[in-house]
XYZ file of C-alpha atoms in Angstrom:
408
model
C 78.176 86.894 97.689
C 80.016 83.578 97.561
C 83.806 83.758 97.703
C 85.426 81.355 95.270
C 89.090 80.651 94.593
C 88.390 78.639 91.463
C 89.370 80.059 88.088
C 86.532 80.823 85.704
C 86.441 79.174 82.257
C 87.697 82.451 80.800
C 90.606 82.555 83.251
C 91.490 78.962 82.435
C 91.644 79.970 78.765
C 93.813 82.960 79.636
C 96.167 80.741 81.636
C 96.446 78.245 78.769
C 97.100 80.975 76.201
C 99.701 82.743 78.353
C 101.457 79.461 79.144
C 101.513 78.372 75.515
C 102.987 81.705 74.412
C 105.609 81.596 77.162
C 106.686 78.064 76.357
C 106.854 78.781 72.628
C 108.602 82.155 72.727
C 109.931 83.102 76.160
C 111.815 79.941 77.063
C 114.162 80.218 74.065
C 114.480 83.970 74.541
C 115.566 83.503 78.155
C 118.219 81.016 77.042
C 119.552 83.488 74.461
C 119.626 86.288 77.032
C 121.724 84.193 79.408
C 124.486 83.798 76.816
C 124.669 87.424 75.609
C 127.193 89.556 77.557
C 126.120 93.033 76.400
C 123.128 94.453 78.337
C 121.715 96.475 75.432
C 122.100 93.696 72.877
C 120.417 91.109 75.095
C 117.530 93.478 75.931
C 116.900 94.117 72.235
C 116.550 90.368 71.689
C 113.117 90.719 73.264
C 111.645 93.108 70.713
C 110.418 90.527 68.160
C 108.781 88.530 70.951
C 107.313 91.724 72.388
C 105.757 92.491 69.002
C 104.247 89.002 68.798
C 102.756 89.468 72.263
C 101.193 92.798 71.304
C 99.770 91.201 68.166
C 98.126 88.508 70.272
C 96.525 91.030 72.615
C 98.584 90.423 75.760
C 99.438 94.099 76.275
C 95.732 94.982 76.303
C 95.407 92.451 79.105
C 97.212 94.892 81.386
C 94.895 97.799 80.532
C 91.618 98.013 82.501
C 88.478 97.259 80.509
C 86.816 100.638 81.322
C 89.528 102.462 79.333
C 89.595 100.066 76.388
C 91.753 97.174 77.564
C 90.758 93.623 78.400
C 91.824 93.383 82.078
C 88.561 92.597 83.823
C 90.168 92.138 87.242
C 93.479 91.771 89.030
C 93.427 87.987 89.040
C 93.449 87.992 85.235
C 96.574 90.173 85.258
C 98.179 87.991 87.940
C 97.612 84.799 85.940
C 99.243 86.332 82.884
C 102.207 87.727 84.847
C 102.927 84.436 86.622
C 102.836 82.289 83.488
C 105.219 84.628 81.673
C 107.513 85.473 84.581
C 108.319 81.810 85.225
C 110.199 81.844 81.916
C 111.140 85.501 81.415
C 110.433 88.082 84.122
C 112.526 90.482 82.017
C 110.015 90.669 79.156
C 107.116 90.649 81.585
C 108.476 93.664 83.470
C 109.016 95.519 80.200
C 105.469 94.813 79.058
C 104.053 95.744 82.461
C 105.363 99.316 82.214
C 101.842 100.716 81.723
C 100.798 99.307 85.117
C 102.808 102.088 86.781
C 103.035 104.766 84.107
C 99.292 104.888 83.454
C 98.093 104.461 87.052
C 98.215 108.220 87.798
C 96.555 108.879 84.448
C 93.584 106.766 85.514
C 93.511 108.505 88.902
C 93.950 112.155 87.993
C 93.817 112.466 84.195
C 91.094 114.274 82.339
C 88.988 112.202 79.925
C 91.029 113.653 77.059
C 94.324 112.755 78.768
C 93.174 109.221 79.526
C 92.099 108.600 75.934
C 95.299 110.051 74.449
C 97.830 108.497 76.819
C 96.244 105.027 76.821
C 95.838 104.863 73.027
C 99.384 103.606 72.169
C 98.872 100.584 74.434
C 95.659 99.484 72.766
C 97.521 98.845 69.516
C 97.444 95.475 67.757
C 100.976 95.800 66.405
C 104.363 97.281 67.218
C 106.140 97.317 70.570
C 104.880 100.336 72.552
C 106.690 101.061 75.813
C 105.793 103.021 78.921
C 108.149 104.088 81.700
C 107.854 105.935 84.992
C 110.802 108.269 85.461
C 110.860 108.262 89.254
C 114.210 107.095 90.652
C 117.262 109.305 90.368
C 120.924 108.276 90.537
C 121.359 109.925 93.933
C 118.441 107.956 95.411
C 114.728 108.659 95.715
C 113.518 107.118 98.977
C 112.902 110.703 100.166
C 111.731 112.027 96.804
C 109.139 114.319 98.423
C 111.626 116.097 100.706
C 112.777 119.645 99.815
C 115.836 118.288 97.986
C 114.640 114.768 97.204
C 113.664 115.242 93.552
C 116.271 117.056 91.488
C 114.588 116.825 88.081
C 112.955 120.167 87.390
C 110.022 121.353 85.282
C 110.459 125.026 84.429
C 107.423 126.875 82.996
C 107.976 128.436 79.583
C 104.769 129.863 78.143
C 102.357 126.992 77.482
C 105.058 124.395 78.115
C 107.274 122.946 80.814
C 110.955 122.438 80.099
C 112.086 119.333 81.972
C 115.709 118.610 82.828
C 117.368 116.089 85.110
C 118.677 112.551 85.467
C 116.635 109.397 85.971
C 117.599 105.787 86.587
C 116.487 102.204 87.205
C 113.060 102.235 85.567
C 112.728 99.742 82.735
C 112.978 101.247 79.244
C 113.710 104.853 80.116
C 115.785 104.818 76.939
C 113.160 103.161 74.767
C 114.205 100.627 72.169
C 116.374 103.098 70.251
C 117.663 105.555 72.859
C 115.057 108.220 72.059
C 112.763 107.254 74.905
C 109.601 105.174 75.249
C 106.215 105.965 73.740
C 105.139 107.473 77.049
C 107.141 108.586 80.079
C 105.465 109.708 83.290
C 108.043 111.999 84.872
C 108.280 112.766 88.580
C 109.679 116.285 88.725
C 109.775 119.474 90.765
C 107.579 122.256 89.353
C 107.085 125.677 90.968
C 104.112 124.303 92.901
C 105.946 121.262 94.223
C 106.412 117.619 93.227
C 104.384 117.000 90.077
C 103.724 114.359 87.448
C 104.044 115.338 83.797
C 103.543 112.940 80.902
C 106.050 113.206 78.056
C 105.171 111.523 74.794
C 107.553 110.140 72.213
C 107.502 113.340 70.164
C 108.669 115.335 73.190
C 111.431 112.917 74.157
C 113.091 112.153 70.822
C 116.459 113.871 70.631
C 116.330 114.925 74.280
C 117.270 111.672 76.024
C 120.948 110.987 76.653
C 121.729 107.429 77.719
C 124.526 107.534 80.289
C 124.638 103.808 81.009
C 122.775 100.550 80.446
C 123.063 98.634 83.712
C 124.512 95.132 83.646
C 122.206 93.384 86.113
C 122.991 90.092 87.883
C 119.347 89.050 87.548
C 116.540 90.211 85.229
C 119.343 90.395 82.692
C 117.120 90.950 79.673
C 115.353 93.961 81.185
C 116.633 97.185 79.596
C 117.500 99.250 82.663
C 119.318 102.510 82.118
C 120.492 105.772 83.594
C 119.507 108.713 81.409
C 119.761 112.469 81.330
C 116.759 114.473 80.114
C 117.840 117.580 78.199
C 115.298 120.395 77.700
C 112.282 118.125 77.208
C 109.484 120.516 76.198
C 106.084 119.214 77.221
C 102.757 121.076 76.969
C 101.332 122.178 80.298
C 98.223 120.275 79.252
C 100.199 117.087 80.019
C 100.363 117.859 83.745
C 98.409 115.250 85.701
C 96.165 116.871 88.279
C 97.735 119.982 89.755
C 101.259 121.051 90.586
C 102.178 119.681 93.990
C 99.896 116.652 93.651
C 102.691 114.472 92.319
C 103.871 112.943 95.597
C 100.507 111.353 96.375
C 99.990 110.298 92.754
C 103.453 108.706 92.668
C 102.819 106.653 95.798
C 99.523 105.428 94.402
C 101.116 104.667 91.027
C 103.345 102.079 92.679
C 100.410 100.166 94.158
C 99.817 97.958 91.084
C 103.525 97.322 90.585
C 103.953 96.541 94.268
C 101.121 94.040 94.175
C 102.530 92.503 91.009
C 105.929 91.945 92.668
C 104.206 89.342 94.812
C 103.352 87.468 91.610
C 106.886 87.832 90.228
C 108.138 86.306 93.479
C 105.650 83.447 93.083
C 106.935 82.811 89.563
C 110.539 82.650 90.764
C 109.622 80.349 93.662
C 107.543 78.164 91.349
C 110.434 77.757 88.935
C 112.926 77.013 91.697
C 110.530 74.557 93.358
C 110.146 72.603 90.120
C 113.929 72.328 89.822
C 114.364 71.292 93.470
C 111.522 68.763 93.368
C 112.906 67.147 90.223
C 116.339 67.028 91.832
C 114.983 65.509 95.059
C 112.987 62.813 93.285
C 115.761 61.728 90.907
C 119.050 62.261 92.758
C 120.391 59.803 95.344
C 123.634 61.671 96.130
C 125.302 58.304 96.600
C 122.571 56.847 98.805
C 120.267 53.909 98.077
C 117.154 55.981 97.246
C 116.254 59.479 95.989
C 116.819 62.150 98.623
C 113.065 62.896 98.793
C 112.883 59.842 101.054
C 114.662 61.811 103.788
C 112.203 63.658 106.019
C 114.402 66.753 106.206
C 114.306 67.128 102.417
C 110.550 66.663 102.278
C 110.099 69.225 105.052
C 111.953 71.887 103.050
C 109.755 71.210 100.039
C 106.567 71.231 102.120
C 107.425 74.559 103.763
C 108.331 76.071 100.392
C 105.127 74.906 98.721
C 102.933 76.277 101.490
C 104.606 79.678 101.308
C 104.247 79.756 97.521
C 100.505 79.115 97.793
C 100.086 81.744 100.516
C 101.986 84.382 98.539
C 99.992 83.673 95.397
C 96.639 84.157 97.115
C 97.809 87.346 98.838
C 99.065 88.771 95.542
C 95.830 87.842 93.745
C 93.822 89.624 96.409
C 96.120 92.652 96.361
C 96.234 93.091 92.591
C 92.482 92.624 92.345
C 91.916 95.299 95.004
C 94.271 97.685 93.212
C 92.611 97.333 89.820
C 89.173 97.669 91.429
C 90.409 100.734 93.386
C 89.124 99.155 96.590
C 89.942 100.923 99.892
C 91.976 97.883 100.984
C 94.340 98.252 98.012
C 97.126 100.313 99.667
C 97.671 97.931 102.573
C 97.264 94.728 100.582
C 99.616 95.943 97.849
C 102.267 96.773 100.432
C 101.959 93.353 102.068
C 102.168 91.634 98.683
C 105.349 93.570 97.903
C 107.099 93.143 101.247
C 105.919 89.683 102.253
C 106.024 88.333 98.694
C 109.494 89.568 97.812
C 111.115 88.568 101.095
C 109.387 85.195 101.123
C 110.675 84.615 97.601
C 114.297 85.119 98.659
C 113.896 82.936 101.754
C 112.155 80.079 99.940
C 114.588 79.927 97.028
C 117.569 80.140 99.361
C 116.185 77.136 101.265
C 115.755 75.238 97.993
C 119.331 76.092 97.020
C 120.522 74.566 100.300
C 118.418 71.469 99.586
C 120.157 70.957 96.248
C 123.555 71.641 97.781
C 126.773 72.530 96.017
C 125.394 71.607 92.593
C 123.231 74.729 92.784
C 126.366 76.895 92.756
C 127.109 75.843 89.176
C 125.884 78.612 86.874
C 124.709 75.932 84.442
C 122.295 74.564 87.031
C 119.013 76.472 86.632
C 118.149 77.275 90.253
C 120.722 80.067 90.601
C 118.950 82.160 87.979
C 115.761 82.147 90.055
C 117.672 83.309 93.120
C 119.261 86.182 91.185
C 115.803 87.254 90.046
C 114.331 86.981 93.536
C 117.105 89.121 95.034
C 115.849 92.053 92.939
C 112.283 92.003 94.216
C 112.826 93.433 97.734
C 114.709 96.417 96.287
C 112.840 97.311 93.068
C 109.484 99.064 92.756
C 110.178 100.880 96.022
C 112.691 99.174 98.284
C 111.185 97.395 101.267
C 113.360 99.200 103.822
C 113.582 102.675 102.286
C 110.018 102.956 101.000
C 107.502 100.158 101.526
C 107.857 99.495 105.254
C 107.739 103.236 105.891
C 104.450 103.367 104.004
C 103.092 100.565 106.169
C 104.226 102.498 109.230
C 102.231 105.517 108.032
C 99.154 103.332 107.572
C 99.441 101.790 111.029
C 99.799 105.118 112.839
C 97.027 106.883 110.933
C 94.110 107.912 113.190
C 91.347 105.330 113.105
C 93.418 102.583 111.480
C 91.428 99.321 111.582
C 93.589 96.185 111.337
C 90.605 94.137 110.132
C 89.560 96.479 107.322
C 91.933 95.184 104.618
C 90.655 91.628 105.062
C 87.013 92.695 105.054
C 86.579 91.247 108.529
C 85.700 94.525 110.297
């Protein structure tokens, strides 16, 4: 089969539609978010735009076609994420909640569970939210250790009663403080770490918002610390079996890890545009624009090459994840680690190219750096989680370093 890196006519249409929506709605939203000091108020600014996006079918574009969505492959999802995240990674992260929350449903859910849990995200109206309640305030890098997950699921007849504190996941609180439409909860049941899906009807009245975080970047992303009080969920909402939750949780973060590579590309792309425009128009007191200096051009050339490399890696990774290809775990981890750390390095170099002007909050490049700084530490921090997962892959018996590339 021929390998092609050209977008299909359908993907070109998707790119044009996503870009047009972002330029019409997300650019102004991002500007409004930057001027609003209250984290909850600025996050709620996104809801009308979110509803427009659902109405135009963008949410379905993150749901695989076999379960009713329109995502034919990972490249389609990557195109959409990049075009939106250049303007507003906040809204994009909020909309991408189903990428993580539904991943274990696809892997271990019964046909009835898949149909029921996916249904809210196939809607043509509203603003349905999904969240994965994984991280806890005390830290979760060792969530599968004997004391790593403190949230408990206590059997009570045909139900579990879930109690504990969760943090950092987007929209744990939902739009109104009563939780999202669907929350996939990592908890400790009698049989071990488990995943239980709580629906809106189970969460309402049982979610206490302790704090909405005031983030230095991704400022419009509603990120909270919550306490779950006596959330009663039918045992039928357990995914797989008790004790299967650790493996399901790791796999659930494959699509989000791969997508972080694309978020990093979006931040680098935005910063590169700013730096290139600066270099081609600013003389800094000299006779010609600073692009005429070889050192300036070298920074831009190195940045552009690394952007292109990260984009192709992330495309490959996200496509492998959505296709459930055996290469998906390794490629997703590389996209997360390499993509996020490359993003910080590239934007920092572009900041140095611009010079002291970049340190003015009114100059747009700083915002991209603040966003990029989040990517190595969210969706499983590179040091505490992702590099350890790569270590496990490398030391597994029979590991083939050529397998992920298909060059075995």
